[in-house]
């Protein structure tokens, strides 16, 4: 017999859609995010992402450095209601130096939207993030953006996805012209032509004219050559293209494809409507207690992100929790899987970039913000009922290393606090020399911009000026078996040993050749490019 709670959970899960947007820098991710919020009624006017002081800043880019540079370097959560759906949009960093933050965010997503520049097609960062989506078996929806600029042939773009990513494609809509002649799209779901009128900077919803394919008015609204080209291409798609198969979409083997222009709002609402119909609702997740459906009655969730100082006035630390099963309720007591301690979840918040409001309940698929007084780490599981843990979130091998120095001894406490909090939220990996006389932290990053962000935030949030001294290493490897395994092999050449923030040994090498040399000389020494998972089950190191 179905309980009242089961019925409540089933209803809540049916309404929820949770997704992350992935893209290469400059594909227009922040702009698309803004326009989805615009059509979802979450904002009334879309902010431009250009870094000009006179313009409004994008809602999703809240950090001062992002607003100055017009780039996304943190991931945020944006929640809104649209057509009876409750949507959790996980906005990821657009810059490749922050791909690890994107990976962590994808751990909390049920669907991914792959955004591509229609003039460039697949780009390196997109390919890299696609592999992460594939690893997590996420359904992928493709949006080709910037059709209002000169673009590649749409059929070539589809062909590239099929050949390079091994995904079947199904165009849900089809562009009518490109560049200055981009007039709108043909919606294959409704079999109607949608012609758009440009609005100033696309800050308001686009005005559109919707007509049937054979409507005689089309001759007055569309140039003859564009109309004939559209009909030819649609015949080709209908004859040679594949049928839409939602089972293939939801298993990550077929991608529904959309064309449009986020900047001018062309095709954005059509995409949102189709996406909500096709996307996966919150799914079952693998845990130490087996695969748990979202309607499992006990509450469970995991921490996928930590962020310090989202509100500079309160110097807060927020833990982002993905609700996986059951019903979250304010002030509930949960067990913290890593420590075994009981934690009271007070002051839960609904997140909208840096804006927050208090909430009473949340359901599977939702992301909530919790005040984090140093209790949570990335990958932590919290639960009620039987003990369990979800899969952990690994750290990747950094490629840049530098000492972070504090030239002002009077700021020692602020320096130590800043380093500790930025390390906790995963803004950068922190390592330390095994020589106790060298107490400065070693920053270990994927990209140079991470160093700049750390220095910027140390100055703006902790009032500490810092200097960076680069180190001549580009490869890090964790030692399987820890300090005991390292002691057994004796002295090593062409490497330096440091310890990570959990006190585990890490070998730093100048290059891959040095790394392979040490492995060849000591075959019993097993080295890993991915750090051992601290919280949660071990995940595969693919």
Coordinates of C-alpha atoms in Angstrom, one line a residue, residues 162-508:
X162 CA 27.9 11.7 -34.7
X163 CA 31.5 11.0 -35.9
X164 CA 33.5 12.5 -33.1
X165 CA 31.3 11.8 -30.0
X166 CA 29.6 8.7 -31.3
X167 CA 26.2 10.1 -30.4
X168 CA 23.1 9.7 -32.6
X169 CA 21.5 13.1 -33.3
X170 CA 17.9 14.1 -33.7
X171 CA 17.3 17.8 -34.7
X172 CA 14.2 18.9 -32.7
X173 CA 14.2 22.2 -34.6
X174 CA 15.9 23.4 -37.8
X175 CA 17.3 26.9 -38.6
X176 CA 15.9 29.1 -41.3
X177 CA 19.0 30.9 -42.6
X178 CA 22.1 31.9 -40.6
X179 CA 23.9 35.1 -39.8
X180 CA 22.1 38.3 -40.9
X181 CA 19.5 36.1 -42.7
X182 CA 18.7 34.0 -39.6
X183 CA 14.9 34.4 -39.5
X184 CA 13.8 31.7 -37.1
X185 CA 13.4 27.9 -36.8
X186 CA 11.1 25.2 -37.9
X187 CA 9.8 23.2 -34.9
X188 CA 9.6 19.6 -35.9
X189 CA 7.5 18.7 -32.8
X190 CA 4.7 21.0 -33.7
X191 CA 5.4 21.1 -37.5
X192 CA 5.3 24.9 -37.4
X193 CA 7.5 27.7 -38.6
X194 CA 8.6 30.2 -35.8
X195 CA 9.8 33.6 -37.2
X196 CA 11.4 35.9 -34.7
X197 CA 11.8 39.7 -34.5
X198 CA 15.0 41.0 -32.9
X199 CA 14.7 42.9 -29.7
X200 CA 17.2 45.3 -28.3
X201 CA 20.1 43.3 -26.9
X202 CA 17.7 40.4 -26.4
X203 CA 16.8 41.7 -22.9
X204 CA 13.1 40.9 -23.4
X205 CA 11.4 37.8 -24.7
X206 CA 11.5 37.6 -28.5
X207 CA 8.4 38.5 -30.5
X208 CA 7.5 35.6 -32.8
X209 CA 5.2 34.8 -35.7
X210 CA 4.0 31.2 -35.8
X211 CA 2.6 29.7 -39.1
X212 CA 2.0 26.4 -40.7
X213 CA 4.6 25.1 -43.2
X214 CA 2.2 25.4 -46.2
X215 CA 0.5 28.7 -45.1
X216 CA 0.4 31.1 -48.2
X217 CA 1.4 34.0 -45.9
X218 CA 4.9 32.6 -45.8
X219 CA 5.7 34.2 -49.2
X220 CA 5.2 37.7 -47.6
X221 CA 7.2 36.8 -44.5
X222 CA 10.2 34.9 -45.8
X223 CA 12.5 35.2 -48.8
X224 CA 11.7 32.6 -51.5
X225 CA 15.2 31.0 -51.5
X226 CA 15.2 30.5 -47.7
X227 CA 11.7 28.9 -47.9
X228 CA 12.8 26.5 -50.6
X229 CA 16.0 25.7 -48.9
X230 CA 14.1 24.9 -45.7
X231 CA 11.7 22.5 -47.5
X232 CA 14.6 20.7 -49.1
X233 CA 16.5 20.3 -45.9
X234 CA 13.4 19.1 -44.0
X235 CA 12.7 16.4 -46.7
X236 CA 16.3 15.3 -46.3
X237 CA 16.0 15.0 -42.5
X238 CA 12.7 13.1 -42.7
X239 CA 14.0 10.7 -45.3
X240 CA 17.6 10.0 -44.0
X241 CA 17.4 11.1 -40.3
X242 CA 16.8 8.9 -37.3
X243 CA 13.6 8.8 -35.3
X244 CA 13.6 10.3 -31.8
X245 CA 14.1 7.6 -29.3
X246 CA 13.7 8.8 -25.7
X247 CA 15.2 5.5 -24.3
X248 CA 18.4 6.3 -26.3
X249 CA 18.3 9.9 -25.1
X250 CA 18.0 9.0 -21.5
X251 CA 20.8 6.4 -21.7
X252 CA 23.1 9.1 -23.2
X253 CA 23.3 7.5 -26.7
X254 CA 21.2 10.0 -28.6
X255 CA 21.2 13.8 -28.3
X256 CA 18.2 16.0 -29.2
X257 CA 19.6 19.0 -31.1
X258 CA 18.4 22.6 -31.1
X259 CA 19.4 25.7 -33.1
X260 CA 19.0 29.3 -32.0
X261 CA 20.6 32.4 -30.7
X262 CA 20.6 33.0 -26.9
X263 CA 21.7 36.7 -27.4
X264 CA 18.6 37.5 -29.5
X265 CA 16.3 34.9 -27.8
X266 CA 15.7 33.0 -31.0
X267 CA 14.7 29.5 -30.2
X268 CA 15.3 29.6 -26.5
X269 CA 11.7 29.1 -25.4
X270 CA 11.2 26.2 -27.9
X271 CA 14.3 24.6 -26.4
X272 CA 13.1 25.0 -22.8
X273 CA 9.6 23.5 -23.7
X274 CA 11.1 20.5 -25.5
X275 CA 13.8 19.9 -22.9
X276 CA 11.3 19.7 -20.1
X277 CA 9.3 17.1 -22.0
X278 CA 12.4 14.9 -22.9
X279 CA 14.7 15.3 -19.9
X280 CA 15.1 12.8 -17.1
X281 CA 13.4 13.5 -13.8
X282 CA 15.5 12.8 -10.7
X283 CA 17.1 9.3 -11.0
X284 CA 18.2 6.5 -8.8
X285 CA 21.7 6.8 -7.4
X286 CA 24.3 4.2 -6.5
X287 CA 25.2 4.0 -2.8
X288 CA 26.8 1.5 -0.4
X289 CA 23.3 0.3 0.3
X290 CA 22.6 -0.4 -3.4
X291 CA 20.8 1.8 -5.9
X292 CA 18.3 4.0 -4.2
X293 CA 15.3 5.5 -6.1
X294 CA 14.4 9.1 -5.3
X295 CA 11.1 7.8 -3.7
X296 CA 13.1 5.9 -1.0
X297 CA 11.5 7.3 2.1
X298 CA 14.5 8.2 4.2
X299 CA 16.2 11.5 3.5
X300 CA 19.7 11.3 1.9
X301 CA 21.9 13.8 0.1
X302 CA 25.5 14.6 -0.7
X303 CA 27.7 17.6 -0.7
X304 CA 29.0 18.5 -4.2
X305 CA 30.2 22.0 -3.6
X306 CA 31.4 24.4 -0.9
X307 CA 31.5 28.1 -1.3
X308 CA 32.9 30.7 1.2
X309 CA 31.9 34.3 1.4
X310 CA 28.9 34.3 -1.1
X311 CA 27.6 37.0 1.2
X312 CA 30.6 39.3 2.0
X313 CA 28.6 41.0 4.8
X314 CA 28.3 37.8 6.8
X315 CA 31.5 36.0 5.8
X316 CA 29.4 32.8 5.4
X317 CA 30.3 29.4 4.2
X318 CA 27.7 27.5 2.3
X319 CA 27.5 23.7 1.5
X320 CA 25.6 22.8 -1.6
X321 CA 23.6 19.6 -1.0
X322 CA 21.9 17.6 -3.7
X323 CA 18.8 16.0 -2.3
X324 CA 18.8 12.3 -3.5
X325 CA 16.0 10.6 -1.7
X326 CA 13.2 11.3 0.7
X327 CA 12.0 14.6 2.0
X328 CA 14.2 17.3 3.4
X329 CA 12.7 19.3 6.3
X330 CA 14.1 22.3 8.1
X331 CA 15.8 21.6 11.4
X332 CA 15.9 17.8 10.8
X333 CA 18.7 15.8 12.4
X334 CA 20.8 13.7 10.0
X335 CA 23.9 11.5 10.3
X336 CA 27.1 12.7 8.7
X337 CA 28.5 9.5 7.1
X338 CA 32.2 10.4 7.3
X339 CA 32.3 11.2 11.0
X340 CA 29.2 9.4 12.3
X341 CA 28.1 12.5 14.1
X342 CA 24.5 13.8 14.2
X343 CA 24.1 17.2 12.5
X344 CA 21.0 19.5 12.8
X345 CA 20.2 21.1 9.4
X346 CA 19.1 24.5 10.4
X347 CA 18.8 27.6 8.2
X348 CA 18.4 25.8 4.9
X349 CA 18.3 28.1 1.9
X350 CA 16.9 28.1 -1.6
X351 CA 19.7 29.4 -3.9
X352 CA 19.5 31.8 -6.7
X353 CA 23.1 32.8 -7.5
X354 CA 24.1 34.9 -4.5
X355 CA 20.5 35.6 -3.5
X356 CA 19.0 33.2 -1.0
X357 CA 15.7 32.7 0.8
X358 CA 14.8 30.3 3.7
X359 CA 13.0 27.1 2.8
X360 CA 11.1 24.6 4.9
X361 CA 11.1 21.5 2.6
X362 CA 13.0 20.1 -0.4
X363 CA 12.7 17.0 -2.5
X364 CA 14.9 14.8 -4.7
X365 CA 16.5 16.7 -7.5
X366 CA 16.6 19.9 -5.5
X367 CA 19.8 21.7 -4.4
X368 CA 19.8 23.4 -1.0
X369 CA 22.3 25.6 0.7
X370 CA 23.3 24.9 4.3
X371 CA 25.4 26.9 6.6
X372 CA 28.8 25.1 6.9
X373 CA 30.8 25.8 10.1
X374 CA 33.6 23.6 8.9
X375 CA 31.6 20.3 9.2
X376 CA 31.2 19.3 5.5
X377 CA 33.7 18.3 2.9
X378 CA 33.1 17.8 -0.8
X379 CA 31.7 14.3 -1.4
X380 CA 30.2 13.9 2.1
X381 CA 26.9 12.0 2.4
X382 CA 24.2 12.9 5.0
X383 CA 21.3 10.5 5.7
X384 CA 18.5 9.4 8.0
X385 CA 17.7 5.8 8.6
X386 CA 20.2 3.0 7.6
X387 CA 23.9 3.9 7.2
X388 CA 25.0 4.5 3.6
X389 CA 27.4 6.6 1.4
X390 CA 27.2 7.8 -2.1
X391 CA 30.0 7.7 -4.6
X392 CA 32.8 10.2 -3.8
X393 CA 34.0 13.0 -6.0
X394 CA 37.7 12.7 -6.9
X395 CA 40.3 15.4 -7.3
X396 CA 42.3 15.5 -10.6
X397 CA 46.0 15.8 -11.2
X398 CA 47.1 19.4 -11.1
X399 CA 49.5 20.8 -13.7
X400 CA 50.7 24.0 -12.1
X401 CA 52.3 24.4 -8.7
X402 CA 53.4 27.5 -6.7
X403 CA 54.2 28.6 -3.2
X404 CA 51.6 31.1 -1.8
X405 CA 53.4 33.5 0.4
X406 CA 52.2 36.0 3.0
X407 CA 54.7 38.9 3.1
X408 CA 53.0 40.6 6.0
X409 CA 53.4 38.6 9.3
X410 CA 50.7 40.6 11.1
X411 CA 48.2 39.1 8.7
X412 CA 49.1 35.5 9.7
X413 CA 45.7 34.6 11.1
X414 CA 43.7 36.0 8.2
X415 CA 46.1 34.2 5.8
X416 CA 45.7 30.9 7.5
X417 CA 41.9 31.2 7.6
X418 CA 41.7 32.2 3.9
X419 CA 43.9 29.3 2.8
X420 CA 41.9 26.9 4.9
X421 CA 38.5 28.0 3.6
X422 CA 39.5 28.2 -0.1
X423 CA 41.0 24.7 0.2
X424 CA 37.9 23.4 1.9
X425 CA 35.7 24.6 -1.0
X426 CA 38.0 23.1 -3.6
X427 CA 38.9 26.4 -5.2
X428 CA 42.4 25.0 -5.5
X429 CA 44.3 22.0 -4.2
X430 CA 46.7 22.7 -1.3
X431 CA 49.8 20.8 -0.6
X432 CA 52.7 21.3 1.9
X433 CA 56.4 20.6 1.9
X434 CA 57.6 17.6 4.0
X435 CA 60.3 20.0 5.3
X436 CA 58.7 21.4 8.4
X437 CA 60.7 24.6 8.1
X438 CA 58.8 25.4 4.9
X439 CA 55.3 26.2 6.2
X440 CA 53.9 28.1 3.2
X441 CA 51.2 26.3 1.3
X442 CA 51.8 25.0 -2.2
X443 CA 48.9 25.8 -4.5
X444 CA 48.2 23.0 -7.0
X445 CA 46.0 24.0 -9.9
X446 CA 44.7 22.9 -13.3
X447 CA 45.1 26.4 -14.8
X448 CA 46.8 29.7 -14.2
X449 CA 43.5 31.5 -13.6
X450 CA 43.0 29.5 -10.4
X451 CA 46.1 31.2 -8.9
X452 CA 44.7 34.6 -9.9
X453 CA 41.3 33.9 -8.3
X454 CA 43.0 32.7 -5.0
X455 CA 45.1 35.9 -4.8
X456 CA 42.0 38.0 -5.7
X457 CA 39.9 36.4 -3.1
X458 CA 42.6 36.5 -0.4
X459 CA 42.8 40.2 -0.9
X460 CA 39.0 41.0 -1.3
X461 CA 37.6 38.5 1.2
X462 CA 40.4 38.2 3.8
X463 CA 42.3 41.5 3.3
X464 CA 45.6 39.7 2.8
X465 CA 48.0 40.5 0.0
X466 CA 49.9 37.5 -1.3
X467 CA 52.8 36.7 -3.6
X468 CA 53.1 33.6 -5.9
X469 CA 56.4 31.7 -6.5
X470 CA 56.0 29.2 -9.3
X471 CA 57.5 25.8 -8.9
X472 CA 59.1 23.8 -11.9
X473 CA 56.7 20.9 -11.8
X474 CA 53.8 19.8 -14.1
X475 CA 52.8 16.3 -12.9
X476 CA 51.5 15.1 -9.6
X477 CA 51.0 11.5 -8.5
X478 CA 49.5 10.1 -5.3
X479 CA 51.3 7.1 -3.8
X480 CA 49.1 4.0 -3.5
X481 CA 49.8 2.6 -0.1
X482 CA 50.8 5.9 1.4
X483 CA 53.9 6.6 3.4
X484 CA 54.6 2.9 4.1
X485 CA 54.8 2.1 0.4
X486 CA 57.0 5.1 -0.2
X487 CA 59.4 4.1 2.6
X488 CA 59.9 0.6 1.1
X489 CA 61.3 1.8 -2.2
X490 CA 63.9 4.0 -0.6
X491 CA 65.4 7.1 -2.2
X492 CA 63.8 8.5 -5.4
X493 CA 65.5 10.7 -8.0
X494 CA 63.9 13.3 -10.4
X495 CA 61.0 13.9 -8.0
X496 CA 60.1 15.8 -4.9
X497 CA 57.8 14.5 -2.2
X498 CA 55.1 16.7 -0.7
X499 CA 51.9 16.0 1.3
X500 CA 48.4 16.9 0.4
X501 CA 45.9 18.5 2.7
X502 CA 44.9 15.1 4.1
X503 CA 48.6 14.3 4.9
X504 CA 49.1 11.8 2.1
X505 CA 52.3 11.6 0.1
X506 CA 52.3 13.1 -3.4
X507 CA 55.2 13.0 -5.8
X508 CA 55.8 16.0 -8.0

